[in-house]
XYZ file of C-alpha atoms in Angstrom:
587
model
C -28.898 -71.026 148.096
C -31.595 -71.925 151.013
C -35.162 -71.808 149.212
C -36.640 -69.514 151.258
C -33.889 -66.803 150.205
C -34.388 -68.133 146.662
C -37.895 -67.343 147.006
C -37.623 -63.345 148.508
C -35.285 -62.820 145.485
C -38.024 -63.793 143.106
C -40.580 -61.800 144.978
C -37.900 -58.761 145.178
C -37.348 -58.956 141.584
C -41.292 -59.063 140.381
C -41.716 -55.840 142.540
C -39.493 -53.552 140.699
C -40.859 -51.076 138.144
C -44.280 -50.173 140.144
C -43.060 -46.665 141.483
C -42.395 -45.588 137.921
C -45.863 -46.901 137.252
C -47.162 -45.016 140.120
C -45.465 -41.709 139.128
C -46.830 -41.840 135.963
C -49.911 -42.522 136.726
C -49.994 -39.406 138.993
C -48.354 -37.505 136.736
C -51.193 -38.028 134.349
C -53.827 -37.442 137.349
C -52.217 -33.984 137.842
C -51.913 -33.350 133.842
C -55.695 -33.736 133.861
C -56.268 -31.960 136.690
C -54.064 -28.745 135.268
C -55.813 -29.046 132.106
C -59.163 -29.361 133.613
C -57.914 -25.784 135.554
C -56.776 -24.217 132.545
C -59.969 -25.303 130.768
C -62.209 -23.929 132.857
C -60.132 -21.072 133.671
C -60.192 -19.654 130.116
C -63.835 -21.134 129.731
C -64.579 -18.484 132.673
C -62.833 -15.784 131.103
C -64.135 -16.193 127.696
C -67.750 -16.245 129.992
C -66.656 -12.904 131.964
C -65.762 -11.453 127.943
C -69.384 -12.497 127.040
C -71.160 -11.422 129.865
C -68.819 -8.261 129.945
C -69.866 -7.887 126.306
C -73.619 -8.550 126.882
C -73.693 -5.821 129.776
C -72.112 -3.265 128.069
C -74.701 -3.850 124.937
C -77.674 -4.055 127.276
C -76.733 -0.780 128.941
C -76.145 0.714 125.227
C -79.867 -0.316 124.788
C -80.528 1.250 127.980
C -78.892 4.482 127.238
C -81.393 4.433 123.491
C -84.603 4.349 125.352
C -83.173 7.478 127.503
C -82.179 9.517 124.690
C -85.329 8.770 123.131
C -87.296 10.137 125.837
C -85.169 12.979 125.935
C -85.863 13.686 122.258
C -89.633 13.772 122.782
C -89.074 15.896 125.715
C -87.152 18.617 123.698
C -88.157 20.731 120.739
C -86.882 18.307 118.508
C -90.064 16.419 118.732
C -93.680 18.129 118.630
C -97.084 16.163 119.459
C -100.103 16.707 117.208
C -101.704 19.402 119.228
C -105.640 19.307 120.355
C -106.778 21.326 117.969
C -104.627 19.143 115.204
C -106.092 15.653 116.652
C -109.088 15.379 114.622
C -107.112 16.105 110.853
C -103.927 14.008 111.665
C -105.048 11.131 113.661
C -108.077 8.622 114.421
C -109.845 9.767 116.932
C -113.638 10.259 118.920
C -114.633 13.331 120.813
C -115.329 12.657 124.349
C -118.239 14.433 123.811
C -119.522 17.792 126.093
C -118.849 20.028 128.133
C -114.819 19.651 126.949
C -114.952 17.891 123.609
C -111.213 16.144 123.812
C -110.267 13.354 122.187
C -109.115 10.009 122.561
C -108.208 7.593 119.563
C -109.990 5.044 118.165
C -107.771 2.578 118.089
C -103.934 0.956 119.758
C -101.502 1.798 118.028
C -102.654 5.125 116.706
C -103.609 5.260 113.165
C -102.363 8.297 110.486
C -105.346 9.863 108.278
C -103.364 12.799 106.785
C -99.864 14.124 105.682
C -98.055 10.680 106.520
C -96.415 8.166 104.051
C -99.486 5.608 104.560
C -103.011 6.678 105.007
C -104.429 5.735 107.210
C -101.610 3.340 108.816
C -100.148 3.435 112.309
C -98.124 5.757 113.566
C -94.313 4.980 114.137
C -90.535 5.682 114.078
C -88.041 3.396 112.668
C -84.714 3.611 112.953
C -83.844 0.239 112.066
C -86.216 -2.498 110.308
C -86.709 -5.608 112.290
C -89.796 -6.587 110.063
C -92.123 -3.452 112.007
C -91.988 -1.327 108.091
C -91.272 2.233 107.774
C -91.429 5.108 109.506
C -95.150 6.813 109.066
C -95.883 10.447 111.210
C -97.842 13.194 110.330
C -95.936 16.369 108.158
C -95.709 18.399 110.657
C -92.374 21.209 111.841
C -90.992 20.892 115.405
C -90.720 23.989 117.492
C -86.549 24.348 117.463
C -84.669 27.524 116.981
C -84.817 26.401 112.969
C -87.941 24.278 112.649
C -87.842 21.067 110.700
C -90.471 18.561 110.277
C -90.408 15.629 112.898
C -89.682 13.083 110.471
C -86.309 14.709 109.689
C -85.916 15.774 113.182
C -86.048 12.293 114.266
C -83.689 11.101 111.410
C -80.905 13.034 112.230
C -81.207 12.674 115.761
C -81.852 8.888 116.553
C -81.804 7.318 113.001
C -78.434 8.319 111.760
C -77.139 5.709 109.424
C -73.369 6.608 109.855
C -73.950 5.846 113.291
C -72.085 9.263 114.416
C -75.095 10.578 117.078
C -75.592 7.311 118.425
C -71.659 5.672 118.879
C -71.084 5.877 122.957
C -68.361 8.477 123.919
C -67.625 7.391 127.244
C -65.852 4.196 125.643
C -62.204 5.514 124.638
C -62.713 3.201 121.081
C -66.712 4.294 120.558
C -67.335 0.639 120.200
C -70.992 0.876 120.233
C -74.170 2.071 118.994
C -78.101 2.173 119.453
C -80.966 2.185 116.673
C -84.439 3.423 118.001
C -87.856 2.932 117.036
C -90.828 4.298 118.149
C -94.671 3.190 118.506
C -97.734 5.295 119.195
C -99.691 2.763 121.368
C -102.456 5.845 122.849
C -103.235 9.092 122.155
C -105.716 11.489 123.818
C -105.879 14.924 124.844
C -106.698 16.555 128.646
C -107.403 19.483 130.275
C -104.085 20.952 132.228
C -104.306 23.519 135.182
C -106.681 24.035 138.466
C -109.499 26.562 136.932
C -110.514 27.832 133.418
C -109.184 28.652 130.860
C -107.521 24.884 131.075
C -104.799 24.292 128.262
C -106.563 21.208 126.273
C -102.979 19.134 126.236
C -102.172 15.746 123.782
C -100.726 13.028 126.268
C -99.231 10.210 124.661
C -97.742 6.555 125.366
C -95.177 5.569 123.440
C -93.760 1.443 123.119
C -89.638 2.503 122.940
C -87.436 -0.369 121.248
C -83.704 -0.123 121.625
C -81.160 -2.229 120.011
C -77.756 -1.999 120.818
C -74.731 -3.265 118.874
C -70.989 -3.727 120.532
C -68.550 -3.723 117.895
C -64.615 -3.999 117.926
C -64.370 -0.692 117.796
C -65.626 2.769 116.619
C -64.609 2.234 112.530
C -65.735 -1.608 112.822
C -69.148 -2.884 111.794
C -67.572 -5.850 113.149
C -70.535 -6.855 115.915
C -69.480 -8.781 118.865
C -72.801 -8.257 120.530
C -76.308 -7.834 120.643
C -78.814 -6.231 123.273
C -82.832 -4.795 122.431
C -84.656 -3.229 125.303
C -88.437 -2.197 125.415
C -90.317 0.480 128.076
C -93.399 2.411 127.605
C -93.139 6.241 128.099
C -95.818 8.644 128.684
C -96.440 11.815 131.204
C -98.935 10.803 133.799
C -101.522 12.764 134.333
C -102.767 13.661 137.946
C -106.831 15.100 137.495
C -107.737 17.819 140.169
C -111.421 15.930 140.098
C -110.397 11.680 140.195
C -112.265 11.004 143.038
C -115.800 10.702 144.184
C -114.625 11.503 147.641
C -111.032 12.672 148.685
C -110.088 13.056 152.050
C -106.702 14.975 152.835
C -107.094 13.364 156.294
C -109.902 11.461 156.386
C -112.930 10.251 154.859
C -116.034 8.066 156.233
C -119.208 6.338 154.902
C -121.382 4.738 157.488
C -125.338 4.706 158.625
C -128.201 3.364 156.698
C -128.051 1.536 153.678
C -127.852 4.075 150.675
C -124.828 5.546 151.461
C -122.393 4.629 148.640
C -120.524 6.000 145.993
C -121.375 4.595 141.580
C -120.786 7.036 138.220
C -122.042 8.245 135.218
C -120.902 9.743 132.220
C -122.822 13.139 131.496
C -121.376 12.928 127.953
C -124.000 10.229 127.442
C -127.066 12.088 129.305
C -128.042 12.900 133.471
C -127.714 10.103 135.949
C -130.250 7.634 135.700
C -132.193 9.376 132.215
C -132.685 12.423 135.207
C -135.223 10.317 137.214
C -134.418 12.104 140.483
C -135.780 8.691 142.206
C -133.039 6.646 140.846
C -130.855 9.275 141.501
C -131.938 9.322 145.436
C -132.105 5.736 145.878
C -129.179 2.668 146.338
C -126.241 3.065 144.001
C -126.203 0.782 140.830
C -129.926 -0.298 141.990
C -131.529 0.612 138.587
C -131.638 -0.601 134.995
C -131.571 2.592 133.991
C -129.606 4.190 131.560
C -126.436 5.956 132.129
C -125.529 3.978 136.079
C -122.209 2.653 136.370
C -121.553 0.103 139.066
C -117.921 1.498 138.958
C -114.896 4.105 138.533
C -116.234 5.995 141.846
C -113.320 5.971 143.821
C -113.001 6.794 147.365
C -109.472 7.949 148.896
C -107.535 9.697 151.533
C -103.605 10.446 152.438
C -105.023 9.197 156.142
C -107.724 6.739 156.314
C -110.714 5.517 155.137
C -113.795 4.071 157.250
C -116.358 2.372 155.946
C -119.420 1.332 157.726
C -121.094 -2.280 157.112
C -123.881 -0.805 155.076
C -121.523 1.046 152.688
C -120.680 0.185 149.212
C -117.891 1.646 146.917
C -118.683 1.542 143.427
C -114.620 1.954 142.766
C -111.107 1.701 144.587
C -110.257 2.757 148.262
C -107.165 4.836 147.856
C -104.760 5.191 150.564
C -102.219 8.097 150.254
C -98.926 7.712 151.063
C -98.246 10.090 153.566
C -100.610 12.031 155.641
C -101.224 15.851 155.510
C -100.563 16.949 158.908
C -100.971 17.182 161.785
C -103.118 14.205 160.318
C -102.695 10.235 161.601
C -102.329 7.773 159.128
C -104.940 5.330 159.981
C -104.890 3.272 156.531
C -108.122 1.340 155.812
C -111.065 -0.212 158.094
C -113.893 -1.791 157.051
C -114.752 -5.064 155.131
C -113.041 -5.103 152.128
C -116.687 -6.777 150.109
C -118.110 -3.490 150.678
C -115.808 -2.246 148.408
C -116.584 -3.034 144.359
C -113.033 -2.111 143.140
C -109.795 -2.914 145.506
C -107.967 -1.400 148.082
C -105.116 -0.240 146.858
C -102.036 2.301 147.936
C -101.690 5.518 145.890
C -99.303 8.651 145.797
C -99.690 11.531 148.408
C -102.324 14.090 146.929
C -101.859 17.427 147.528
C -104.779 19.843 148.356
C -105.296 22.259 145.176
C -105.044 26.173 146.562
C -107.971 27.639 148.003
C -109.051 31.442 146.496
C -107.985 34.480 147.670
C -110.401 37.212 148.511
C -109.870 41.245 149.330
C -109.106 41.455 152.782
C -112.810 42.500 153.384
C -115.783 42.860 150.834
C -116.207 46.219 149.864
C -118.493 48.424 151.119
C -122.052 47.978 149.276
C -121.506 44.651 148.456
C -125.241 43.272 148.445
C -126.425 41.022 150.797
C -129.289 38.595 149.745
C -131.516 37.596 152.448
C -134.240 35.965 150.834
C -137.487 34.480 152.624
C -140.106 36.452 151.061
C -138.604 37.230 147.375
C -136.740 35.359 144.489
C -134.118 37.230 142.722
C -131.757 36.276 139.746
C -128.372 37.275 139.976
C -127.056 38.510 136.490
C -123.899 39.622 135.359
C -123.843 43.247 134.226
C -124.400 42.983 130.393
C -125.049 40.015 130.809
C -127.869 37.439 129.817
C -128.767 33.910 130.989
C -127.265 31.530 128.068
C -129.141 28.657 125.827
C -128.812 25.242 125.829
C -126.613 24.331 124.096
C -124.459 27.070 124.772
C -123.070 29.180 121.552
C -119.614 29.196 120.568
C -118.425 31.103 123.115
C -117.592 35.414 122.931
C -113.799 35.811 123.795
C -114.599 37.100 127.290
C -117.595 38.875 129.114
C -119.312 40.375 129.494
C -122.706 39.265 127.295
C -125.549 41.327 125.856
C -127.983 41.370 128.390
C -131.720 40.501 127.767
C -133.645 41.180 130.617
C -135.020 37.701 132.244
C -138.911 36.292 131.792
C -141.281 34.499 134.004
C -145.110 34.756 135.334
C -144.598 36.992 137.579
C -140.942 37.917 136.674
C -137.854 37.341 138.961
C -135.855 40.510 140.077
C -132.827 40.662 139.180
C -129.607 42.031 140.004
C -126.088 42.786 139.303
C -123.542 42.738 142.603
C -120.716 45.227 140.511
C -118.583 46.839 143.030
C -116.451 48.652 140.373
C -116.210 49.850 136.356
C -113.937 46.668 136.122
C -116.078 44.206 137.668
C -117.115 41.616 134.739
C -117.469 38.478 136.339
C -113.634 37.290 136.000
C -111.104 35.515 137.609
C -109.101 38.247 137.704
C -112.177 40.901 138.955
C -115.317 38.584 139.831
C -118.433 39.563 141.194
C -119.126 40.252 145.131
C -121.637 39.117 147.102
C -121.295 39.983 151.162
C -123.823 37.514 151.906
C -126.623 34.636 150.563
C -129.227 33.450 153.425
C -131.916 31.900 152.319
C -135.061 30.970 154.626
C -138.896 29.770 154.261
C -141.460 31.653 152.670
C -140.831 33.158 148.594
C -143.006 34.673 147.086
C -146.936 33.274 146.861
C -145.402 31.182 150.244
C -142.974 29.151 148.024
C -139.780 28.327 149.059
C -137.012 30.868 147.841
C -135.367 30.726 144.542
C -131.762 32.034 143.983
C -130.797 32.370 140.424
C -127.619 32.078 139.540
C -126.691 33.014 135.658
C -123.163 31.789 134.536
C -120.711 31.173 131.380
C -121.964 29.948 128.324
C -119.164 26.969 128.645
C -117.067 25.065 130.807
C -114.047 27.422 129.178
C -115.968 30.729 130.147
C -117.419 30.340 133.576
C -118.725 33.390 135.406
C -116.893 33.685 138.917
C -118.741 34.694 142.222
C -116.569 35.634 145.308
C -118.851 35.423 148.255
C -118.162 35.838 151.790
C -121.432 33.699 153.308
C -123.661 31.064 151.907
C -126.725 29.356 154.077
C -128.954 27.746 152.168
C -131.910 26.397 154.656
C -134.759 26.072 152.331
C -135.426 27.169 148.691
C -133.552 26.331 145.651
C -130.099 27.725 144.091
C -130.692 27.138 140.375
C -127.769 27.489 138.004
C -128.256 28.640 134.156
C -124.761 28.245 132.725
C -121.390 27.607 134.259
C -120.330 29.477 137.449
C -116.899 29.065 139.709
C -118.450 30.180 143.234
C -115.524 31.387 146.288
C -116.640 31.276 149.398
C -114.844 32.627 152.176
C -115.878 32.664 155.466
C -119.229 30.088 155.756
C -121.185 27.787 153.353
C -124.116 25.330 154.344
C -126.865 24.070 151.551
C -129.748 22.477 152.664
C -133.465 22.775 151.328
C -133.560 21.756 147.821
C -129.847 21.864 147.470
C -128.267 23.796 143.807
C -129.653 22.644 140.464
C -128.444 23.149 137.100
C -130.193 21.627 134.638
C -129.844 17.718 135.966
C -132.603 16.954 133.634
C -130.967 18.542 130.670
C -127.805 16.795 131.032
C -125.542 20.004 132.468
C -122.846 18.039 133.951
C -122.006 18.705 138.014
C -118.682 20.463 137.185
C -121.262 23.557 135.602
C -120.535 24.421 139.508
C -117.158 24.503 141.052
C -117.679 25.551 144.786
C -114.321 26.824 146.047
C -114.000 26.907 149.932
C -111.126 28.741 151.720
C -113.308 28.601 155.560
C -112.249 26.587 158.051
C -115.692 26.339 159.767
C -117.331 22.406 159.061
C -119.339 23.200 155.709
C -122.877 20.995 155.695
C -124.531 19.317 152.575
C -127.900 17.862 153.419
C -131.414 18.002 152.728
C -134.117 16.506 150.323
C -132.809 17.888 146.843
C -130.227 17.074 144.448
C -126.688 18.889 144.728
C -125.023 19.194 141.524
C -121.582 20.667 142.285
C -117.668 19.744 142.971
C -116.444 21.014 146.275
C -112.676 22.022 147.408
C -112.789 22.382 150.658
C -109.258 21.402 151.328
C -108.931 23.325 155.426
C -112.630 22.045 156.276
C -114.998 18.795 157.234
C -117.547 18.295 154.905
C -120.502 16.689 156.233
C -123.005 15.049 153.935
C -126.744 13.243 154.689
C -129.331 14.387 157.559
C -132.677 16.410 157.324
C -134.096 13.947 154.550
C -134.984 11.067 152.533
C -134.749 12.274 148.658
C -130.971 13.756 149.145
C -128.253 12.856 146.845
C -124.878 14.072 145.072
C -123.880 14.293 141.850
C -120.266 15.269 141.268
C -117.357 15.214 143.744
C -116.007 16.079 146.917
C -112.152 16.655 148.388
C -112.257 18.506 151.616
C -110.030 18.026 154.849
C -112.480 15.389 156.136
C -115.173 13.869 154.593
C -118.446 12.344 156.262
C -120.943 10.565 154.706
C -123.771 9.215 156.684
C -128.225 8.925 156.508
C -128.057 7.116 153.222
C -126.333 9.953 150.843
C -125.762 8.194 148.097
C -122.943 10.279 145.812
C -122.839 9.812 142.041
C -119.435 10.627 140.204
C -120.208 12.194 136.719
C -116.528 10.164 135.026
C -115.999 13.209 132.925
C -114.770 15.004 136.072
C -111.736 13.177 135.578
C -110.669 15.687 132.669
C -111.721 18.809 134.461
C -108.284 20.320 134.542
C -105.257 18.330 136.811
C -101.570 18.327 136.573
C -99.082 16.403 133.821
C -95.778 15.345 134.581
C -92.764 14.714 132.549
C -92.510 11.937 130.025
C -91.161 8.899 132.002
C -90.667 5.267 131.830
C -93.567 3.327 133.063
C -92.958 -0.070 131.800
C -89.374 -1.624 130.817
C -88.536 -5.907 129.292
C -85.177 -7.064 127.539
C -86.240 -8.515 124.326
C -84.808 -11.868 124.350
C -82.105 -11.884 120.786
């Protein structure tokens, strides 16, 4: 044989055997690659399983903090009541005119009737290291009362699990445990105009864990889920504001114009010193000035000039009242202490209703030359402090003192006239010009309630006030109807003995612009919610104390306004307990 051939034989014969090396070799490629598949195939399944598991125990959880709320929405549940808060619970009086309550302490401690006294006040359904359940012995208001505590444990502590296994699952294969802290408690004043209904509002810390389990007769658990949210009603006060504008509200001119509080629970603005009081918000050491919580806000717009200051937030509404524009917020945002923030649309309370027209005799005051003291029939001007209060008027009546002695005067249209809501007294009209008696200015007395609860109501058709004084003994709720303008020396009511601004509630159903101005002190909330409120002009020595919502509001000549902070409990709406907060506890 030739070499060469020789040589491609040998070369032919080496080569065999390398495909079957090759086809193995991708045979085991492809065997790792179909494993690798399968792996991660069932790897994602077993994942979807979890996460299918996980989901369905989170929204268990979910579904715990819901029936929860519903229980302390129902009859099931029952809050310690106003009257109660003081006996059951840990709390401080916020002091006059409305002596609520708000507890001492987060969470809110037990002093009677509970398992641990004093200790804080909860609902377990399950222990997680948090201890036992601790409430007050109190009944629930179902058709068959039972005390909370059992309540409670039959509806969202059930230890055979029957309440709280899931139904929409065709093997029940889960249930929720609930407990329940009692981070805040404190009580408020519900409704637009006395008698308010003193109301508990509380916040409530909501832990929900959720088990999965193989199914309904298993204990089995295949997986875990705790959720968290804070529940309370929010509460919306008629009075939150220094200012409100429904469309509008400005603040502009000299320095002075501003807005700062004061809590009247703790004394008058400033000790009383009507010089503080007239001067620069927060520009005193005094006693009793807060640089703060004196909000301004509108559902339009807000304008602020550059010598303003806001002791407070600027609260934009969301949605105009129309015909309205929605203008949002211009000026600098320094001149404004708080923030400038976005807020819910706030509705203008309703305005009163009158007859449709005054009666015939219904005085007219027209006073330039003479004082006179209005008093109710059978009535008598109260003491400071007032007496617990009679259960309606009217009052004995002692007839008033003074050197010379003020007229006085009654303005009872008929036998059931007594000062009321339901049949107040009528005045056609109030004008008040120079002179008074001796040449003084003129001096309108106004006797009212003995309490914030007990107010004496005044429906009258025209106010101007151009000089003189409007003094206030007790607590009145004036309507006007047509016209109101105060000037002069503005209304007084006892700013230097610490009767709060809300002693007068000015209720304005006009539509004519309603002017606040002059050198004295007004001590008053307006509702002027179809009018433009005008504020500053004709002097140096003005000021406000109280509040102000109107249509528009204009502030200007170095007004300064001074919110009294416990306006913000002088009646307002409460909603339904909701969810205001909400975490997955990590298991």
């Amino acid at each position: 044989m030739h070499a060469n051939h020789y040589t491609k034989f040998i070369k032919l014969k080496d080569d065999r055997g390398v495909a079957l090396i090759l086809v193995l070799l991708a045979m085991l490629v492809l065997s790792v690659l179909a494993a690798s598949i399968v792996f991660t195939a069932r790897s994602e399944t077993f994942a979807s399983y979890n996460y299918k598991l996980d989901t369905q125990a989170d929204y268990l959880a979910k579904a715990g903090i819901q029936k929860a709320i519903n229980w302390l929405r129902s009859s099931h549940y029952r809050a310690i009541t106003e009257a109660e808060a003081p006996t059951y619970y840990q709390v401080t009086s916020t002091g006059s005119p409305y002596n609520l309550y708000t507890a001492n302490s987060s969470q809110v401690k037990c002093i009677s009737t509970c398992a641990t006294n004093p200790g804080i006040v909860q609902l377990i359904g399950y222990n997680n290291g948090t201890g036992t359940t601790n409430f007050p012995n109190i009944n629930n208001t179902e058709g068959t009362p039972r005390t909370v505590i059992a309540a409670y444990n039959s509806d969202l502590n059930d230890a055979a699990d029957i309440n709280n296994r899931i139904s929409a699952d065709a093997a029940n294969s889960g249930y929720f445990q609930v407990n329940a802290y009692l981070l805040n408690y404190q009580t408020v004043n519900v409704g637009l105009a006395p008698p308010y209904a003193a109301t508990p509002v509380e916040t409530w810390l909501i832990t929900a864990k959720a088990t999965w389990t193989n199914s309904s007769a298993s204990t089995a658990t295949v997986a875990v889920a705790e959720e968290q949210a804070i529940v309370q009603p929010i509460y919306t006060p008629t009075w939150g504001n220094a200012l409100y504008g429904f469309c509008s509200v400005s603040m502009g001119g000299a320095a002075g114009t501003c807005t700062d509080s004061f809590n009247s629970a703790l004394g008058p603005y400033g000790g009383g010193n009507s010089s503080v009081a007239s001067g620069a918000c927060d520009s005193s050491s005094a006693d009793n000035v807060i640089a703060s919580g004196a909000g301004v806000g509108s559902n339009g717009g807000v304008t602020l000039g550059s010598n303003v200051s806001v002791g407070g937030n600027v609260t934009i509404g969301t949605g105009p009242t129309l015909p309205c524009a929605a203008n949002g917020f211009s000026g600098s945002p320094s001149n404004v202490l708080g923030e400038v923030i976005n807020g819910p649309h706030k509705d203008p309370p309703p305005i009163p209703t009158f007859r449709a027209t005054f009666p015939t005799g219904a005085p007219s005051y027209a006073l330039g030359t003479n004082d006179v003291q209005i008093v109710p029939t059978g009535g008598t001007p109260p003491t400071w402090p007032p007496a617990p209060p009679p259960p309606s008027p009217p009052w004995p009546f002692v007839p008033p003192s003074g050197n010379p002695p003020l007229s006085w005067t009654a303005p009872c249209m008929d036998a059931t006239c007594n000062g009321s809501l339901a049949h107040p007294y009528e005045i056609s009209g109030i004008t008040m010009t120079g002179g008074g008696k001796g040449g003084n200015a003129p001096k309108l007395d106004l006797v009212g309630g003995p309490d914030a609860y007990h107010p004496v109501y005044y429906d009258i058709d025209s106010l101007s006030q151009n000089q003189g004084n409007i003094n206030v003994s007790g607590y009145v709720i004036l309507n006007v109807k047509t016209n109101l303008s105060i000037g002069g020396n503005g209304i007084s009511n006892g700013i230097a003995n610490s009767i709060p601004p809300e002693a007068v509630q000015i209720q304005y159903a006009g539509t004519n612009t309603v002017s606040l101005n002059g050198n004295g002190a007004i001590s008053a909330v307006l509702n002027a919610p179809n009018a433009s409120v005008t504020l500053g002009g004709g002097g140096s020595a003005g000021y406000m104390i109280g509040s102000i919502q109107a249509k528009d509001v204009s502030v200007m000549g170095g007004y300064p306004v001074h919110y009294d902070n416990q306006l913000g409990r002088v009646g307002g709406s409460l909603g339904n307990i909701v969810s205001t907060a909400y975490s997955r506890k990590k298991m």
